[in-house]
Coordinates of C-alpha atoms and ligand atoms in Angstrom, one line a residue:
M1 CA 130.5 100.5 103.8
A2 CA 132.8 101.9 101.1
L3 CA 133.8 98.8 99.2
S4 CA 135.8 100.3 96.5
R5 CA 138.3 102.1 99.1
R6 CA 141.7 101.2 98.7
A7 CA 143.6 99.9 102.0
N8 CA 144.9 102.2 104.5
P9 CA 147.5 103.4 103.1
A10 CA 149.3 104.0 106.2
S11 CA 149.9 100.7 106.2
L12 CA 152.2 100.5 103.6
P13 CA 155.6 100.9 104.3
R14 CA 155.9 105.2 103.5
V15 CA 158.4 106.5 100.9
T16 CA 159.0 109.7 102.5
S17 CA 160.2 111.4 99.7
R18 CA 160.4 110.6 95.9
S19 CA 163.5 112.1 95.2
G20 CA 164.8 108.9 97.0
L21 CA 164.4 107.5 93.4
T22 CA 166.0 110.1 91.3
D23 CA 169.5 109.0 92.4
T24 CA 171.3 106.4 91.1
I25 CA 172.7 103.6 93.5
A26 CA 175.4 101.3 93.4
A27 CA 176.8 98.1 95.2
I28 CA 179.0 95.2 95.2
A29 CA 176.4 92.4 94.5
T30 CA 178.8 89.3 95.2
A31 CA 180.3 88.4 98.6
P32 CA 183.1 89.5 100.3
G33 CA 186.3 87.6 99.3
S34 CA 188.0 86.2 96.3
A35 CA 186.1 84.5 93.8
G36 CA 186.3 83.7 90.0
V37 CA 183.6 86.5 89.2
G38 CA 182.5 89.4 90.8
I39 CA 179.6 91.9 90.2
V40 CA 178.9 95.4 90.7
R41 CA 175.3 96.6 90.0
V42 CA 174.2 100.3 89.7
S43 CA 170.7 101.0 89.1
G44 CA 168.8 104.4 88.5
P45 CA 168.5 107.4 85.6
N46 CA 172.0 107.4 85.5
A47 CA 172.8 103.6 85.1
L48 CA 173.6 104.2 81.7
A49 CA 175.7 107.0 82.1
V50 CA 177.9 105.8 84.6
A51 CA 178.3 102.7 82.3
D52 CA 179.5 104.7 79.3
G53 CA 182.2 106.2 82.0
A54 CA 183.5 103.2 83.4
F55 CA 183.1 100.7 80.8
V56 CA 184.9 100.7 77.3
G57 CA 183.6 98.1 74.8
K58 CA 182.7 97.8 71.2
R59 CA 179.8 100.1 71.7
R60 CA 178.5 102.4 74.4
P61 CA 176.3 100.9 77.2
S62 CA 174.0 103.9 76.3
R63 CA 173.8 103.1 72.7
T64 CA 173.1 99.2 73.6
A65 CA 169.7 97.9 73.7
G66 CA 168.4 96.2 77.2
G67 CA 168.5 92.7 77.9
R68 CA 172.3 92.7 75.8
F69 CA 175.8 92.5 77.3
L70 CA 179.1 94.1 76.1
F71 CA 182.8 92.6 76.7
G72 CA 185.3 95.0 77.4
Q73 CA 187.8 97.2 79.9
L74 CA 186.2 98.9 82.9
V75 CA 188.9 102.0 82.9
G76 CA 189.3 104.6 85.8
A77 CA 189.1 108.1 85.3
D78 CA 192.8 108.9 84.0
G79 CA 192.1 105.8 81.7
E80 CA 193.7 103.1 83.3
I81 CA 192.3 99.6 82.8
L82 CA 191.2 98.4 86.2
D83 CA 189.9 94.6 84.5
E84 CA 188.5 93.2 81.6
G85 CA 184.9 91.7 82.1
L86 CA 181.1 92.3 80.8
C87 CA 178.9 95.0 81.0
L88 CA 175.1 94.0 81.2
I89 CA 172.5 96.5 80.0
F90 CA 169.3 96.1 81.7
R91 CA 166.6 99.0 80.2
G92 CA 163.9 100.5 82.7
G93 CA 160.6 98.3 83.0
R94 CA 162.4 95.1 82.1
S95 CA 165.0 94.8 85.0
Y96 CA 165.0 93.9 88.4
T97 CA 164.5 97.2 89.8
G98 CA 162.3 98.9 87.0
E99 CA 165.0 100.9 86.3
D100 CA 167.6 101.2 84.2
V101 CA 170.5 98.7 85.3
A102 CA 174.0 98.5 84.3
E103 CA 176.3 95.0 86.1
F104 CA 179.6 94.7 85.5
Q105 CA 180.8 91.4 85.8
T106 CA 184.6 91.3 86.9
H107 CA 187.4 89.0 88.2
G108 CA 186.0 88.3 91.8
S109 CA 189.2 89.9 93.7
P110 CA 188.1 92.5 96.3
A111 CA 190.7 94.7 95.2
V112 CA 189.1 95.0 91.5
L113 CA 185.6 95.3 92.8
A114 CA 186.7 98.3 95.0
R115 CA 187.7 100.2 92.4
V116 CA 185.1 99.7 89.6
L117 CA 182.6 100.2 92.5
A118 CA 185.0 103.8 93.2
R119 CA 184.7 105.0 89.9
A120 CA 180.8 104.4 89.6
L121 CA 180.6 106.5 92.4
E122 CA 182.6 108.9 91.1
L123 CA 180.6 109.0 88.0
G124 CA 177.6 110.2 90.5
A125 CA 176.2 106.9 92.0
R126 CA 176.0 106.9 95.3
P127 CA 176.1 103.7 97.4
A128 CA 173.4 101.7 97.6
R129 CA 171.6 100.7 101.1
P130 CA 171.1 97.3 102.5
G131 CA 168.3 95.8 100.7
E132 CA 167.7 98.8 98.2
F133 CA 167.6 97.0 95.0
T134 CA 165.0 95.0 96.3
L135 CA 163.1 98.0 97.7
R136 CA 163.1 99.9 94.2
A137 CA 161.6 96.5 92.7
Y138 CA 159.1 96.6 95.2
L139 CA 158.6 100.3 94.7
A140 CA 158.1 100.1 91.1
G141 CA 155.6 97.3 91.6
R142 CA 157.3 94.6 90.2
L143 CA 157.1 92.6 94.0
D144 CA 155.4 92.5 96.4
L145 CA 156.3 92.8 100.3
A146 CA 156.1 89.1 100.7
Q147 CA 158.3 88.3 97.4
A148 CA 160.6 91.1 98.6
E149 CA 160.9 89.1 102.1
A150 CA 161.4 86.0 99.9
V151 CA 164.4 87.2 98.5
L152 CA 166.0 88.0 101.3
G153 CA 165.0 84.1 102.7
L154 CA 166.7 83.1 99.5
V155 CA 169.6 84.6 99.8
E156 CA 170.0 83.6 103.3
A157 CA 169.1 80.0 102.6
Q158 CA 170.9 77.8 104.4
T159 CA 168.9 74.4 103.8
D160 CA 167.0 73.0 100.9
A161 CA 163.8 73.2 103.1
A162 CA 164.2 77.1 103.4
R163 CA 165.3 77.9 99.8
R164 CA 162.1 75.6 99.3
Q165 CA 159.5 78.1 100.8
A166 CA 161.3 81.3 99.6
S167 CA 161.3 80.5 96.0
L168 CA 157.4 79.6 96.2
G169 CA 157.3 83.1 98.4
L170 CA 159.1 84.9 95.4
S171 CA 156.9 82.8 92.8
G172 CA 153.9 84.7 93.7
A173 CA 152.6 81.6 95.6
L174 CA 152.1 83.5 98.8
G175 CA 150.1 86.6 97.5
A176 CA 148.4 84.0 95.3
R177 CA 147.4 82.0 98.5
V178 CA 146.2 85.3 100.0
T179 CA 144.5 87.0 97.1
R180 CA 142.1 83.9 97.6
I181 CA 141.5 84.7 100.6
A182 CA 140.8 87.9 100.2
A183 CA 138.6 87.4 98.0
N184 CA 136.3 85.3 100.0
I185 CA 136.2 88.1 102.5
T186 CA 135.2 90.4 100.0
R187 CA 132.6 88.7 98.5
T188 CA 130.9 88.3 102.3
L189 CA 131.5 91.8 102.0
A190 CA 129.5 92.3 99.5
A191 CA 126.8 89.9 100.3
I192 CA 126.6 91.9 103.8
Q193 CA 126.3 95.2 101.4
A194 CA 123.5 93.6 99.5
M195 CA 121.5 92.5 102.5
L196 CA 121.9 96.1 104.0
D197 CA 120.9 98.2 100.7
Y198 CA 118.1 95.5 99.9
P199 CA 117.1 93.6 102.9
E200 CA 113.6 92.7 101.3
E201 CA 115.7 90.4 98.6
G202 CA 117.5 88.4 100.9
V203 CA 121.0 87.1 100.7
P204 CA 121.5 83.1 100.1
D205 CA 123.6 81.6 102.5
E206 CA 126.4 80.2 100.0
D207 CA 127.0 84.1 99.6
R208 CA 127.5 85.2 103.0
A209 CA 128.4 82.6 105.3
A210 CA 130.3 80.1 103.0
P211 CA 132.9 82.1 102.0
L212 CA 133.7 83.6 105.2
A213 CA 134.1 79.8 106.6
A214 CA 136.3 79.1 103.9
A215 CA 138.6 82.3 104.4
E216 CA 138.5 81.7 108.1
A217 CA 139.6 77.8 107.4
D218 CA 142.5 79.0 105.1
L219 CA 143.7 81.9 107.1
T220 CA 143.9 78.7 110.2
A221 CA 146.0 76.7 108.2
L222 CA 147.9 80.2 107.2
V223 CA 148.6 81.3 110.2
Q224 CA 150.0 77.6 111.1
S225 CA 152.2 77.5 108.7
A226 CA 154.0 80.1 110.0
R227 CA 155.7 77.8 112.3
A228 CA 157.0 75.5 109.8
G229 CA 158.2 78.6 108.0
Q230 CA 159.9 80.5 110.9
I231 CA 161.2 76.9 111.5
S232 CA 162.6 76.0 108.0
A233 CA 164.1 79.3 107.6
R234 CA 165.9 79.5 111.1
G235 CA 166.0 76.4 112.7
A236 CA 164.6 74.8 115.4
R237 CA 165.7 74.3 119.2
L238 CA 165.5 70.6 120.4
A239 CA 166.2 69.6 124.2
L240 CA 167.0 66.4 125.4
I241 CA 165.6 66.3 128.9
G242 CA 165.4 63.4 131.2
R243 CA 167.0 61.8 134.3
P244 CA 170.2 61.0 135.1
N245 CA 171.5 58.3 132.8
A246 CA 168.2 58.1 130.6
G247 CA 170.6 58.1 127.6
K248 CA 170.4 61.7 126.6
S249 CA 174.1 62.1 125.7
S250 CA 174.1 58.8 123.8
L251 CA 170.9 59.6 121.8
L252 CA 172.6 62.8 121.1
N253 CA 175.2 61.5 119.9
A254 CA 173.4 59.0 118.0
L255 CA 171.4 61.3 116.0
L256 CA 174.9 63.3 115.2
G257 CA 176.8 60.2 114.1
Y258 CA 179.7 61.1 116.1
E259 CA 180.7 61.2 119.8
R260 CA 180.2 64.8 120.8
S261 CA 178.4 64.6 124.4
I262 CA 180.3 62.2 127.2
V263 CA 178.6 59.0 127.8
T264 CA 179.6 57.5 131.1
P265 CA 177.4 54.9 133.1
I266 CA 177.7 57.3 136.2
A267 CA 174.8 59.6 137.0
G268 CA 175.2 63.1 136.8
T269 CA 177.9 63.1 134.2
T270 CA 176.4 66.2 131.9
R271 CA 176.4 69.2 134.6
D272 CA 176.8 71.8 131.9
Y273 CA 174.5 71.7 128.5
L274 CA 176.2 71.4 125.1
E275 CA 174.5 72.0 121.5
A276 CA 175.6 70.6 118.1
G277 CA 173.7 71.2 114.9
L278 CA 172.7 69.0 112.2
E279 CA 170.1 68.9 109.4
L280 CA 167.1 67.0 110.2
A281 CA 164.6 66.2 107.1
G282 CA 165.6 69.4 105.5
V283 CA 165.1 71.3 108.9
P284 CA 168.2 73.1 110.8
V285 CA 168.1 71.6 114.4
T286 CA 170.0 72.8 117.3
L287 CA 170.1 69.6 119.7
I288 CA 170.5 70.4 123.2
D289 CA 171.9 68.0 125.8
T290 CA 171.4 69.0 129.3
A291 CA 172.1 67.8 132.9
G292 CA 169.5 64.8 134.0
L293 CA 166.8 66.5 136.4
R294 CA 167.2 65.2 139.8
D295 CA 167.6 66.7 143.1
T296 CA 171.1 66.9 144.0
A297 CA 173.4 68.5 147.1
D298 CA 175.7 69.2 144.7
E299 CA 175.8 72.7 143.7
I300 CA 177.1 72.5 140.0
E301 CA 175.0 70.0 138.9
A302 CA 172.0 72.1 140.6
A303 CA 172.5 74.7 138.4
G304 CA 172.8 72.3 135.7
V305 CA 169.3 71.3 136.4
R306 CA 167.9 74.4 136.7
Q307 CA 169.4 75.4 133.3
A308 CA 168.0 72.2 131.6
H309 CA 164.5 73.3 132.8
A310 CA 165.0 76.7 131.7
L311 CA 166.4 75.3 128.0
A312 CA 163.3 72.9 127.9
E313 CA 161.4 76.1 128.3
R314 CA 162.5 78.2 125.1
A315 CA 163.1 74.9 123.2
D316 CA 160.4 74.6 120.2
L317 CA 160.7 70.7 121.1
V318 CA 161.3 68.7 123.8
L319 CA 162.5 65.1 123.7
A320 CA 161.5 63.7 127.3
L321 CA 163.4 60.8 127.6
E322 CA 162.9 57.7 130.0
D323 CA 165.1 54.6 130.4
G324 CA 163.4 51.5 129.1
S325 CA 165.5 48.9 130.9
E326 CA 164.9 50.1 134.7
P327 CA 161.4 50.4 136.3
R328 CA 159.7 53.3 135.3
E329 CA 160.1 56.3 137.3
A330 CA 158.2 59.5 136.8
L331 CA 159.7 62.4 135.0
P332 CA 160.1 65.0 137.3
A333 CA 156.8 67.0 137.1
D334 CA 157.6 70.2 136.0
L335 CA 157.8 69.4 132.2
P336 CA 157.7 72.8 130.0
H337 CA 154.1 73.9 130.0
G338 CA 153.0 74.3 126.7
A339 CA 156.2 73.5 124.7
R340 CA 155.5 70.7 122.7
V341 CA 156.8 67.0 124.0
L342 CA 158.1 64.1 122.4
R343 CA 157.8 61.2 124.6
V344 CA 161.1 58.9 124.5
Q345 CA 161.9 55.5 125.7
T346 CA 165.4 54.8 125.3
K347 CA 167.8 51.5 125.2
A348 CA 165.2 49.8 123.4
D349 CA 168.1 47.2 122.9
L350 CA 167.7 45.7 126.4
P351 CA 164.8 43.7 128.2
T352 CA 162.0 46.2 128.6
A353 CA 161.1 47.3 132.1
W354 CA 157.6 48.7 131.0
T355 CA 155.9 49.7 128.2
D356 CA 153.5 52.5 127.1
P357 CA 151.8 53.1 123.6
V358 CA 152.5 56.5 123.6
V359 CA 156.5 57.0 123.7
L360 CA 158.5 56.2 121.1
R361 CA 161.2 53.4 121.7
V362 CA 164.7 53.8 120.4
S363 CA 168.3 52.8 121.0
A364 CA 171.2 54.6 120.7
V365 CA 173.5 51.4 120.7
T366 CA 171.8 49.5 117.7
G367 CA 170.1 52.7 116.0
A368 CA 166.4 51.4 116.2
G369 CA 163.9 53.4 116.5
L370 CA 165.9 56.6 114.9
P371 CA 164.3 56.6 111.5
E372 CA 160.8 57.1 113.4
L373 CA 162.2 59.4 115.8
R374 CA 163.4 61.6 112.8
D375 CA 160.0 61.3 111.1
A376 CA 158.2 62.4 114.4
V377 CA 160.5 65.2 115.0
H378 CA 159.7 66.6 111.8
A379 CA 156.1 66.0 112.3
A380 CA 156.3 67.9 115.4
L381 CA 158.2 70.6 114.1
I382 CA 156.4 71.1 110.4
G383 CA 153.5 69.5 111.4
D384 CA 150.9 69.5 108.5
A385 CA 151.4 72.9 106.8
A386 CA 150.6 71.4 103.8
R387 CA 152.8 70.6 101.3
G388 CA 153.6 72.4 98.3
E389 CA 151.6 75.5 99.9
A390 CA 153.7 78.9 100.3
W391 CA 154.0 79.6 104.0
L392 CA 154.4 82.7 106.0
T393 CA 158.0 82.5 107.0
T394 CA 158.5 86.1 108.8
E395 CA 157.0 86.9 112.1
R396 CA 156.0 90.3 110.4
Q397 CA 153.7 88.0 107.9
A398 CA 152.6 86.2 110.7
D399 CA 151.3 88.9 112.8
A400 CA 149.4 90.5 109.7
A401 CA 147.5 86.9 109.0
R402 CA 147.1 86.6 112.8
R403 CA 145.0 89.9 112.9
A404 CA 143.7 89.0 109.7
L405 CA 142.1 85.8 111.0
E406 CA 140.9 87.6 114.5
H407 CA 139.1 90.0 112.6
V408 CA 137.1 87.3 110.6
Q409 CA 136.6 84.9 113.5
A410 CA 135.1 88.2 115.3
A411 CA 133.0 89.1 111.7
V412 CA 131.2 85.1 112.4
H413 CA 129.2 86.3 115.4
L414 CA 128.6 89.8 114.9
P415 CA 125.2 91.3 113.1
D416 CA 126.0 92.5 109.6
D417 CA 126.8 96.0 110.2
L418 CA 129.2 95.6 113.0
A419 CA 130.7 92.7 110.8
G420 CA 131.0 94.5 107.6
Y421 CA 133.7 96.9 109.6
E422 CA 135.5 93.6 110.4
L423 CA 136.0 92.3 107.5
E424 CA 137.6 95.9 106.1
E425 CA 140.2 95.2 109.0
A426 CA 141.1 92.2 108.1
L427 CA 141.6 93.1 104.5
R428 CA 143.5 95.8 105.4
A429 CA 145.3 93.6 107.8
L430 CA 146.1 91.4 104.7
S431 CA 147.2 94.1 102.5
D432 CA 149.7 94.6 105.2
L433 CA 150.8 91.2 104.6
T434 CA 151.4 91.3 100.9
G435 CA 151.8 95.2 101.0
R436 CA 149.6 95.5 98.3
D437 CA 146.5 96.8 97.6
V438 CA 144.5 93.5 97.7
Q439 CA 141.1 95.2 98.1
E440 CA 141.3 96.6 94.8
D441 CA 143.0 93.5 93.3
V442 CA 139.7 91.0 94.0
V443 CA 136.9 94.0 94.0
D444 CA 136.7 93.9 90.1
A445 CA 136.8 90.3 89.8
V446 CA 134.4 89.5 92.5
F447 CA 131.8 91.8 91.6
R448 CA 131.7 91.2 87.8
N449 CA 129.9 87.9 88.9
F450 CA 128.1 89.3 91.6
C451 CA 124.9 89.9 91.0
V452 CA 122.4 91.3 93.9
G453 CA 119.5 89.4 95.3
K454 CA 119.7 86.6 92.6
Ligands
LIG1 N1 172.2 49.3 125.9 C1 172.1 50.7 125.6 N2 172.7 51.4 126.9 C2 172.8 52.9 126.8 C3 172.0 53.5 125.5 N3 171.9 54.8 125.4 C4 172.5 55.0 126.8 N4 173.2 53.8 127.1 C5 173.9 53.6 128.3 O1 173.4 54.6 129.3 C6 174.3 54.9 130.7 C7 173.9 56.5 130.7 O2 173.6 57.0 129.2 P1 174.3 58.7 128.7 O3 173.9 58.9 127.6 O4 175.4 59.3 129.3 O5 172.7 59.2 129.8 P2 172.5 60.5 130.3 O6 172.9 61.0 131.8 O7 171.3 60.9 130.2 O8 173.2 61.4 129.3 C8 175.9 55.1 130.1 O9 176.6 53.8 130.3 C9 175.1 54.6 128.3 O10 176.2 53.3 127.9 C10 171.2 52.4 124.8 O11 170.5 52.9 123.5 N5 171.1 50.8 125.2
LIG2 MG1 174.8 62.9 129.6

């Protein structure tokens, strides 16, 4: 077992040719449309030469120290003044991409930005591909893969929960969490190797089993955080289901705070389904009102009932509503399988016809029980993904973490030599997660303190 071997390079994104990095890229960095300020960003070996050609200020950009900015004019090929603005200068090694970077801040009109970008291209830059500045930051080793994904998460964050997780990811908190797990796996590997090399010495349990158990527990929590992370980023779908007149449409309206769905005492009012978005404790939620579940001869209503079942199957969470003011009738038996279901008793303001300690009681009329319902929804969606910890926020990360967990779990029950193989695979999966050579990071630190048979 070669402990010092680097993680399989095939697991890292390939740079097909280094030549991709010798060119200089340019793009408009601000959103389309008019704004007070717009930014054109240029990165690469010729970034400052491009700036010299496109910008006239008190000093030439290429003669200006990194971390400085110049005030001046953006000029076209024939000397035409395009706009006035700032040129920010970053030097290689101390920029976002790790390369020389010039950033032009102009007035944020589409016309100005288009001309400034065209000028940069004229001067030899090429249009940047999506994500290419961040890709360069990753290739320069300034970000790991999880951090690069966090940059995207920050750009796309629609809610505070999504922003918070992305910013934790960008800070390297996720990488640190993974490194901690990898350190425990490496510790176990080292103990196993010591055992194989010096069987007569014996290796204490706290060097072999304890770190493995810790790694397994940490990985389990990490894998569980993926659901919360993805839900906080992309939102959750919540289906309201129940018999006709259970109060589905009323509850949807009460949660929204306005009359989105038609409410009548006539059973079968909602025959189609409708969706409404709201933010629930920081989580973007789509509420789906469905047709009441019952056997019906009405063809349209029956189609709605089938649709309700399908919607419930695909939802992240199902609120199963039952009328508390009427004698209890069993919900149609085929509640979605496996999906998370919250049982809710409606019409709590009316005399109660039945009680059940496991259901939440709410009234759409008085609002009673709604705060508790919101809390329960939040708990069901975000669960106990620990507060303050970085979560997995992409399916790619979740997949890598799941693979690592499977290998660690396999290792627990295997003899040493086979366990060692599984643990190396687990480390490889973790280095996929961060896109970093986790082994090398942690091997030194662990072996510095590790002492065979002592
Ligand atoms: N008193 C009371 N009546 C309610 C409540 N929620 C719904 N209702 C009534 O129950 C009937 C059916 O409600 P609706 O929301 O249309 O049920 P749906 O068929 O499940 O969508 C209507 O007459 C509502 O006014 C509630 O919390 N309290
Ligand atoms: Mg309805």
